[in-house]
Every structure is written in C-alpha cells, then in structure tokens.
CSV table of C-alpha atoms and ligand atoms in Angstrom, one decimal:
chain,number,residue,atom,x,y,z
O,201,MET,CA,11.7,-14.2,18.2
O,202,ILE,CA,11.0,-14.9,14.6
O,203,LEU,CA,11.8,-12.2,12.0
O,204,LEU,CA,8.9,-11.3,9.7
O,205,ASP,CA,11.0,-11.2,6.5
O,206,GLY,CA,9.3,-8.7,4.1
O,207,LYS,CA,12.0,-9.1,1.5
O,208,ALA,CA,11.4,-12.8,1.2
O,209,ALA,CA,7.6,-12.5,1.3
O,210,SER,CA,7.7,-9.7,-1.3
O,211,ALA,CA,9.9,-11.7,-3.6
O,212,ALA,CA,7.6,-14.6,-3.4
O,213,LEU,CA,4.5,-12.4,-4.2
O,214,ARG,CA,6.3,-10.7,-7.1
O,215,GLY,CA,7.2,-14.2,-8.4
O,216,GLU,CA,3.5,-15.1,-8.3
O,217,LEU,CA,2.5,-12.0,-10.2
O,218,ARG,CA,4.9,-12.5,-13.1
O,219,PRO,CA,2.9,-15.2,-14.8
O,220,ARG,CA,-0.2,-13.0,-14.5
O,221,ALA,CA,1.6,-10.1,-16.3
O,222,GLU,CA,2.9,-12.6,-19.0
O,223,GLU,CA,-0.5,-14.1,-19.5
O,224,PHE,CA,-2.0,-10.6,-19.9
O,225,LEU,CA,0.5,-9.7,-22.6
O,226,LYS,CA,-0.1,-12.9,-24.4
O,227,ARG,CA,-3.9,-12.6,-24.4
O,228,TYR,CA,-4.3,-8.9,-25.1
O,229,GLY,CA,-1.1,-8.0,-26.9
O,230,ARG,CA,-0.2,-5.1,-24.5
O,231,ARG,CA,1.4,-4.9,-21.1
O,232,MET,CA,-0.1,-4.1,-17.8
O,233,THR,CA,0.8,-0.5,-17.2
O,234,LEU,CA,1.4,1.6,-14.1
O,235,ALA,CA,1.8,5.4,-14.3
O,236,VAL,CA,3.7,7.0,-11.5
O,237,VAL,CA,3.7,10.8,-11.0
O,238,LEU,CA,6.3,12.5,-8.9
O,239,VAL,CA,6.1,16.3,-8.3
O,240,GLY,CA,9.3,18.0,-6.9
O,241,ASP,CA,12.5,16.4,-5.8
O,242,ASP,CA,12.0,15.0,-2.3
O,243,PRO,CA,15.0,12.6,-2.0
O,244,ALA,CA,13.0,9.8,-0.2
O,245,SER,CA,10.2,10.0,-2.7
O,246,LYS,CA,12.7,9.7,-5.6
O,247,ILE,CA,14.0,6.4,-4.0
O,248,TYR,CA,10.5,5.1,-3.5
O,249,VAL,CA,9.6,5.9,-7.2
O,250,GLU,CA,12.8,4.2,-8.4
O,251,ASN,CA,12.0,1.1,-6.3
O,252,LYS,CA,8.5,1.0,-7.8
O,253,ARG,CA,10.0,1.2,-11.3
O,254,ARG,CA,12.4,-1.7,-10.6
O,255,ALA,CA,9.6,-3.8,-9.1
O,256,CYS,CA,7.5,-3.2,-12.3
O,257,GLU,CA,10.4,-4.3,-14.5
O,258,GLU,CA,10.8,-7.5,-12.5
O,259,VAL,CA,7.1,-8.4,-12.6
O,260,GLY,CA,6.8,-7.5,-16.3
O,261,ILE,CA,4.6,-4.4,-15.8
O,262,ARG,CA,5.2,-1.4,-18.0
O,263,SER,CA,6.0,1.6,-15.9
O,264,LEU,CA,5.5,5.2,-17.1
O,265,ASN,CA,7.2,7.7,-14.9
O,266,TYR,CA,6.4,11.4,-14.9
O,267,PHE,CA,8.8,13.8,-13.1
O,268,LEU,CA,7.3,17.2,-12.7
O,269,PRO,CA,9.1,20.2,-11.2
O,270,ALA,CA,8.1,21.4,-7.7
O,271,GLU,CA,6.7,24.6,-9.2
O,272,THR,CA,4.0,22.7,-11.3
O,273,SER,CA,0.6,24.1,-10.7
O,274,GLU,CA,-2.4,22.2,-9.4
O,275,GLY,CA,-4.1,22.6,-12.8
O,276,GLU,CA,-1.1,21.1,-14.6
O,277,VAL,CA,-0.9,18.0,-12.3
O,278,CYS,CA,-4.6,17.5,-12.6
O,279,SER,CA,-4.5,17.8,-16.4
O,280,LEU,CA,-1.8,15.0,-16.5
O,281,LEU,CA,-3.9,12.8,-14.2
O,282,ASP,CA,-7.0,13.4,-16.4
O,283,THR,CA,-5.0,12.4,-19.5
O,284,LEU,CA,-3.8,9.2,-17.8
O,285,ALA,CA,-7.3,8.5,-16.5
O,286,GLU,CA,-8.6,8.7,-20.1
O,287,ASP,CA,-5.9,6.5,-21.6
O,288,SER,CA,-7.2,2.9,-21.8
O,289,ARG,CA,-3.6,1.6,-22.0
O,290,VAL,CA,-2.9,2.8,-18.5
O,291,HIS,CA,-4.3,0.5,-15.8
O,292,GLY,CA,-2.9,2.0,-12.6
O,293,ILE,CA,-2.1,5.6,-11.6
O,294,LEU,CA,0.0,6.6,-8.5
O,295,LEU,CA,0.7,10.1,-7.4
O,296,GLN,CA,3.7,10.0,-5.0
O,297,LEU,CA,3.1,11.8,-1.7
O,298,PRO,CA,3.9,14.1,-0.1
O,299,LEU,CA,3.3,16.8,-2.6
O,300,PRO,CA,5.4,20.0,-2.4
O,301,ALA,CA,3.5,23.1,-0.9
O,302,PRO,CA,1.2,24.7,-1.8
O,303,LEU,CA,-0.2,21.6,-3.7
O,304,GLU,CA,-3.0,19.9,-1.8
O,305,ALA,CA,-3.2,16.1,-2.2
O,306,GLU,CA,-6.9,15.7,-1.5
O,307,ARG,CA,-8.3,17.7,-4.4
O,308,ILE,CA,-5.6,16.4,-6.8
O,309,LEU,CA,-6.1,12.7,-5.9
O,310,ALA,CA,-9.7,13.0,-6.8
O,311,HIS,CA,-8.6,13.1,-10.5
O,312,ILE,CA,-7.5,9.5,-10.2
O,313,PRO,CA,-10.5,7.3,-11.1
O,314,THR,CA,-11.3,4.6,-8.5
O,315,GLU,CA,-10.6,1.7,-10.9
O,316,LYS,CA,-7.1,3.0,-11.5
O,317,ASP,CA,-6.4,4.1,-7.9
O,318,VAL,CA,-3.8,1.4,-7.2
O,319,ASP,CA,-2.9,3.2,-3.9
O,320,GLY,CA,-6.4,2.6,-2.7
O,321,PHE,CA,-6.7,6.2,-1.4
O,322,SER,CA,-10.0,7.2,-3.2
O,323,ALA,CA,-13.1,7.8,-1.1
O,324,GLU,CA,-14.8,5.0,-3.0
O,325,ASN,CA,-12.1,2.5,-2.4
O,326,ILE,CA,-11.9,3.4,1.2
O,327,GLY,CA,-15.7,3.3,1.5
O,328,ASN,CA,-15.7,-0.2,-0.1
O,329,LEU,CA,-13.0,-1.3,2.2
O,330,ILE,CA,-14.9,-0.3,5.3
O,331,GLN,CA,-18.0,-2.1,4.0
O,332,ARG,CA,-16.0,-5.2,3.1
O,333,LEU,CA,-16.8,-4.8,-0.6
O,334,PRO,CA,-14.3,-5.5,-3.4
O,335,CYS,CA,-11.8,-2.7,-3.6
O,336,LEU,CA,-8.2,-1.7,-4.2
O,337,ALA,CA,-6.9,-1.5,-0.6
O,338,PRO,CA,-4.0,0.8,0.4
O,339,CYS,CA,-0.7,-1.1,-0.1
O,340,THR,CA,1.1,-0.7,3.2
O,341,PRO,CA,-1.7,-2.1,5.4
O,342,SER,CA,-2.6,-4.8,2.9
O,343,GLY,CA,1.1,-5.7,2.6
O,344,ILE,CA,1.1,-6.2,6.4
O,345,MET,CA,-1.9,-8.5,6.2
O,346,GLU,CA,-0.1,-10.5,3.5
O,347,LEU,CA,3.1,-10.7,5.5
O,348,LEU,CA,1.1,-12.0,8.6
O,349,LYS,CA,-0.7,-14.5,6.4
O,350,ARG,CA,2.4,-15.8,4.8
O,351,ASN,CA,3.9,-16.4,8.2
O,352,GLY,CA,0.9,-18.3,9.4
O,353,ILE,CA,-0.3,-15.6,11.8
O,354,CYS,CA,-4.1,-15.5,12.1
O,355,VAL,CA,-5.6,-12.3,13.6
O,356,ARG,CA,-9.1,-13.6,14.2
O,357,GLY,CA,-10.2,-12.9,17.7
O,358,LYS,CA,-6.8,-11.3,18.6
O,359,ARG,CA,-6.5,-7.9,20.3
O,360,ALA,CA,-4.8,-5.7,17.7
O,361,VAL,CA,-3.5,-2.2,18.6
O,362,VAL,CA,-2.7,0.2,15.8
O,363,VAL,CA,-0.6,3.2,16.9
O,364,GLY,CA,-1.2,6.0,14.4
O,365,ARG,CA,-4.3,7.1,12.5
O,366,SER,CA,-3.1,8.3,9.1
O,367,ASN,CA,-5.2,7.9,6.0
O,368,ILE,CA,-2.4,5.9,4.3
O,369,VAL,CA,-1.7,3.4,7.1
O,370,GLY,CA,-3.4,3.6,10.5
O,371,ARG,CA,-7.1,4.0,9.4
O,372,PRO,CA,-7.1,1.4,6.6
O,373,MET,CA,-5.0,-0.9,8.8
O,374,ALA,CA,-7.7,-0.8,11.4
O,375,ALA,CA,-10.3,-1.6,8.8
O,376,LEU,CA,-8.4,-4.6,7.4
O,377,LEU,CA,-7.8,-6.0,10.8
O,378,LEU,CA,-11.5,-5.5,11.7
O,379,ASN,CA,-12.5,-7.2,8.4
O,380,ALA,CA,-10.3,-10.1,9.5
O,381,ASP,CA,-12.1,-10.4,12.8
O,382,ALA,CA,-9.5,-8.9,15.1
O,383,THR,CA,-10.6,-6.7,18.1
O,384,VAL,CA,-9.1,-3.4,17.1
O,385,THR,CA,-7.9,-0.3,19.1
O,386,VAL,CA,-6.5,2.7,17.3
O,387,CYS,CA,-4.1,4.9,19.4
O,388,HIS,CA,-2.9,8.4,18.5
O,389,SER,CA,-1.4,11.6,19.9
O,390,LYS,CA,-4.3,12.2,22.2
O,391,THR,CA,-4.4,8.7,23.6
O,392,VAL,CA,-4.3,9.1,27.4
O,393,ASN,CA,-2.1,6.1,28.4
O,394,LEU,CA,-0.3,4.7,25.3
O,395,ARG,CA,1.8,2.2,27.2
O,396,GLU,CA,-1.3,0.7,28.9
O,397,GLU,CA,-3.1,0.3,25.5
O,398,CYS,CA,0.0,-1.2,23.8
O,399,VAL,CA,0.9,-3.7,26.5
O,400,ARG,CA,-2.5,-5.4,26.0
O,401,ALA,CA,-1.9,-6.1,22.3
O,402,ASP,CA,-1.5,-9.6,20.9
O,403,LEU,CA,-0.7,-7.8,17.6
O,404,LEU,CA,0.9,-4.3,17.8
O,405,ILE,CA,1.3,-2.2,14.7
O,406,ALA,CA,3.4,0.9,15.0
O,407,ALA,CA,2.8,3.6,12.4
O,408,VAL,CA,3.5,7.0,13.8
O,409,GLY,CA,6.9,8.1,12.5
O,410,LYS,CA,8.6,8.5,15.8
O,411,ALA,CA,11.9,6.8,16.2
O,412,ARG,CA,12.0,4.0,18.8
O,413,LEU,CA,8.7,5.1,20.4
O,414,ILE,CA,7.7,1.6,21.2
O,415,GLY,CA,10.0,0.2,24.0
O,416,ALA,CA,10.1,-3.2,25.6
O,417,ASP,CA,7.8,-2.0,28.5
O,418,MET,CA,5.0,-1.4,25.9
O,419,VAL,CA,5.0,-4.9,24.5
O,420,LYS,CA,3.3,-8.0,25.9
O,421,GLU,CA,5.4,-11.1,26.2
O,422,GLY,CA,4.9,-13.1,23.0
O,423,ALA,CA,3.2,-10.3,21.0
O,424,VAL,CA,3.5,-10.0,17.2
O,425,VAL,CA,5.0,-6.6,16.5
O,426,VAL,CA,4.9,-4.8,13.1
O,427,ASP,CA,7.0,-1.7,12.6
O,428,VAL,CA,5.9,0.7,9.8
O,429,GLY,CA,8.3,3.5,10.8
O,430,MET,CA,10.9,4.8,8.4
O,431,ASN,CA,12.8,7.4,10.5
O,432,ARG,CA,16.2,8.9,9.8
O,433,VAL,CA,18.4,9.2,12.9
O,434,ASN,CA,21.9,10.4,12.3
O,435,GLY,CA,21.6,9.3,8.7
O,436,LYS,CA,20.5,5.8,9.7
O,437,LEU,CA,17.1,4.3,8.9
O,438,CYS,CA,15.2,3.4,12.1
O,439,GLY,CA,11.7,2.2,12.9
O,440,ASP,CA,9.1,3.3,15.4
O,441,VAL,CA,10.0,0.2,17.5
O,442,ASP,CA,13.2,-0.1,19.6
O,443,PHE,CA,14.2,-3.3,17.8
O,444,GLU,CA,17.0,-4.5,20.1
O,445,ALA,CA,14.8,-4.1,23.3
O,446,VAL,CA,11.6,-5.5,21.8
O,447,ARG,CA,13.2,-8.5,20.2
O,448,GLU,CA,13.5,-10.0,23.7
O,449,LYS,CA,9.7,-9.9,24.2
O,450,ALA,CA,8.0,-10.3,20.8
O,451,SER,CA,7.2,-13.7,19.2
O,452,TYR,CA,7.4,-12.1,15.7
O,453,LEU,CA,9.0,-8.8,14.7
O,454,THR,CA,9.5,-6.9,11.5
O,455,PRO,CA,13.0,-5.5,10.8
O,456,VAL,CA,13.5,-1.9,9.4
O,457,PRO,CA,14.5,-2.0,6.6
O,458,GLY,CA,13.4,-5.3,5.0
O,459,GLY,CA,10.0,-5.7,6.8
O,460,VAL,CA,7.0,-3.7,5.8
O,461,GLY,CA,8.6,-1.5,3.0
O,462,PRO,CA,9.1,-4.3,0.4
O,463,MET,CA,5.6,-5.6,1.1
O,464,THR,CA,4.1,-2.1,0.2
O,465,ILE,CA,5.7,-2.3,-3.2
O,466,ALA,CA,4.7,-5.9,-3.8
O,467,MET,CA,1.1,-5.0,-3.0
O,468,LEU,CA,1.3,-2.1,-5.4
O,469,MET,CA,2.3,-4.6,-8.1
O,470,LYS,CA,-0.7,-6.8,-7.1
O,471,ASN,CA,-3.1,-3.9,-7.2
O,472,THR,CA,-1.8,-3.0,-10.6
O,473,CYS,CA,-2.4,-6.6,-11.8
O,474,ASP,CA,-5.9,-6.7,-10.3
O,475,ALA,CA,-6.7,-3.3,-11.9
O,476,ALA,CA,-5.4,-4.4,-15.3
O,477,GLU,CA,-7.3,-7.7,-15.3
O,478,ARG,CA,-10.5,-5.9,-14.1
O,479,SER,CA,-10.2,-3.3,-16.9
O,480,VAL,CA,-10.2,-5.9,-19.6
O,481,ARG,CA,-13.1,-7.8,-18.0
O,482,ASN,CA,-15.0,-4.5,-18.0
O,483,GLU,CA,-14.1,-3.8,-21.6
O,484,LEU,CA,-15.3,-7.2,-22.6
O,485,PHE,CA,-18.5,-6.7,-20.6
O,486,ARG,CA,-19.1,-3.4,-22.4
O,487,LYS,CA,-18.7,-5.1,-25.8
O,488,ILE,CA,-21.0,-8.0,-24.8
O,489,GLN,CA,-23.7,-5.9,-23.4
O,490,PRO,CA,-25.3,-4.7,-26.7
O,491,ILE,CA,-25.5,-8.3,-27.9
O,492,SER,CA,-27.3,-9.5,-24.8
O,493,ALA,CA,-29.6,-6.5,-25.0
O,494,ARG,CA,-30.7,-7.7,-28.4
O,495,ILE,CA,-31.4,-11.2,-27.1
U,240,LIG,N1,4.3,8.2,0.2
U,240,LIG,C1,4.6,7.4,1.3
U,240,LIG,N2,3.9,6.3,1.2
U,240,LIG,C2,3.2,6.3,0.0
U,240,LIG,C3,2.3,5.5,-0.6
U,240,LIG,O1,2.0,4.3,-0.2
U,240,LIG,N3,1.7,5.9,-1.8
U,240,LIG,C4,2.0,7.1,-2.3
U,240,LIG,N4,1.4,7.5,-3.4
U,240,LIG,N5,2.8,8.0,-1.7
U,240,LIG,C5,3.4,7.6,-0.6
C-alpha cells in the first residue's frame, strides 16, 4: 500500500502558488487578499481558521480574519459580508462553517459574490461545476482530485464510489469525478447495501463522518481509498476508514491526519490566487471596454 501523502502534495502546491502571489504584488502593488469570517468559538473551526491564516502567510496572501461573537445577528454577519464583497482589495471571502444556531448558512452564504466565493459553495459555482464550465470548485473534493493527479492516479473509466452526499464534499466530489470520466455512484444513509456498493469500487471516497465505518470487508483488493473523515474518538483524530485493516487491501490510502486535510487548505490558496488574478483581468477588461466601444 502506498500512502497518499497530503502534506507533501500540499507543500508542493503551496510552493507553486508563492511565485504567483509575488508576481501579483509586483505587478499591481497590492497583495492577493483572503477574508475569513468566523462566528462563535467552535474549537475545531478555530484551528481550521488558524491553519488557513498560516497557509496564507506562507504563500504570500494577505489574510483578514474577522472573529464575531456567537450572538452576532444574521443582519450583522450579512452586513460584514456585503462590505467585503464591495471592497475591491478583497479577492476571496470565506465564511467558516458550521455557524452557531440559529444562524442559517444558506441565506448568509448568498451574500458572498460568486467571483469571491473561494469555497465554491455558491449556486452559480456549483451550477458551473456540474456543467463543466469554469468555476471555483469546493476545496476538499478538488484537493482530492489534485492529490490523485499528483500520485499518477487516473480516474477515467474507473468505478468510483462516494460515501456521503453533503454539499461540501460528497456532491461536488461526484461532479468532479464525473467530469474526469469516472463511473460514479453516490452512497448515503438510505443506501440499501453499503458494503456491496463499496466493494465494487476501484476508487472509494469516504466522507460521512462516522469513525471507522469502512472496514476491510468493504474494500476491493487493490482499490484506491480516500478518507475525508475527521472524527474525534477518545480525544484522538480518526477517519471514516479503519486504516489498520484497510491498509492490507488498498493499493493507495490517505492517512488521517495528513491526507485530505492539508489538500483542502492548499486548494483554498489556489482558489484565492485564481480569484485574485481573475479580478484584475476583469478590472482591465472594464477599463478597456469603453476604448474598444469607440473604435
Ligand atoms: N467547515 C468544514 N469544512 C469547511 C470548508 O471547506 N469551508 C468552510 N467555509 N467551512 C468548513
């Protein structure tokens, strides 16, 4: 079994982004900028936000962090997002999820404009993804595609099984795999025989949030197995895959931690670079347009 090392792939990708951030600063005299908004004090979210801040620093992206108390009203969060949306110096906006009750993500996320939606959660980005049009794609599934690519794993024609149908991972994962010509099955809590579906997979993606749900009996000999799970069991981080059992059957397997997690953050950096570069291209286009109209 070969470990799919997300730490190494993420470091390589971040290294490739650094010159893009430098070039942007040199050309336009300002830094690429990512704004991160955290509402409340969920301990896991705080760690994620800190990791994102550190990744920005390493790549050379300016990060603006907004920490709002859990009691912040929907109107106040939306008003901050509107201000960031208006600010041409901000290229990417991320609202850390989950939001504390009673805040509802769906309505609030709609205040992040598509071109700054570096999480790739907006209806327009998801719609474009499904139609294979240019978009900012959600970071965890696109990070998985990048990790596979960097390890020379081609998904074309492969039978891919995605376990989990969340908006953040399962659904966009299925779309990216389909766009890459895999034959895709999505399993979920109502799937009749999960084991039977999983054992047919050449590529198995586990994204359900249930510790060690995927045992060796659910994995085909030689399958590629990607574990998106981040579960706490007795204080220890543990994936959706029973690592010790599945390592005997899989050809490639992601560790938890050090697999998918670092790729998510690296792809967020990539989306921010893409959004920043696109914003200046659009700015230039808007400036040029009146001239070409005169001709
Ligand atoms: N919470 C867990 N994963 C994510 C993510 O990818 N983006 C945001 N914004 N929040 C998350």
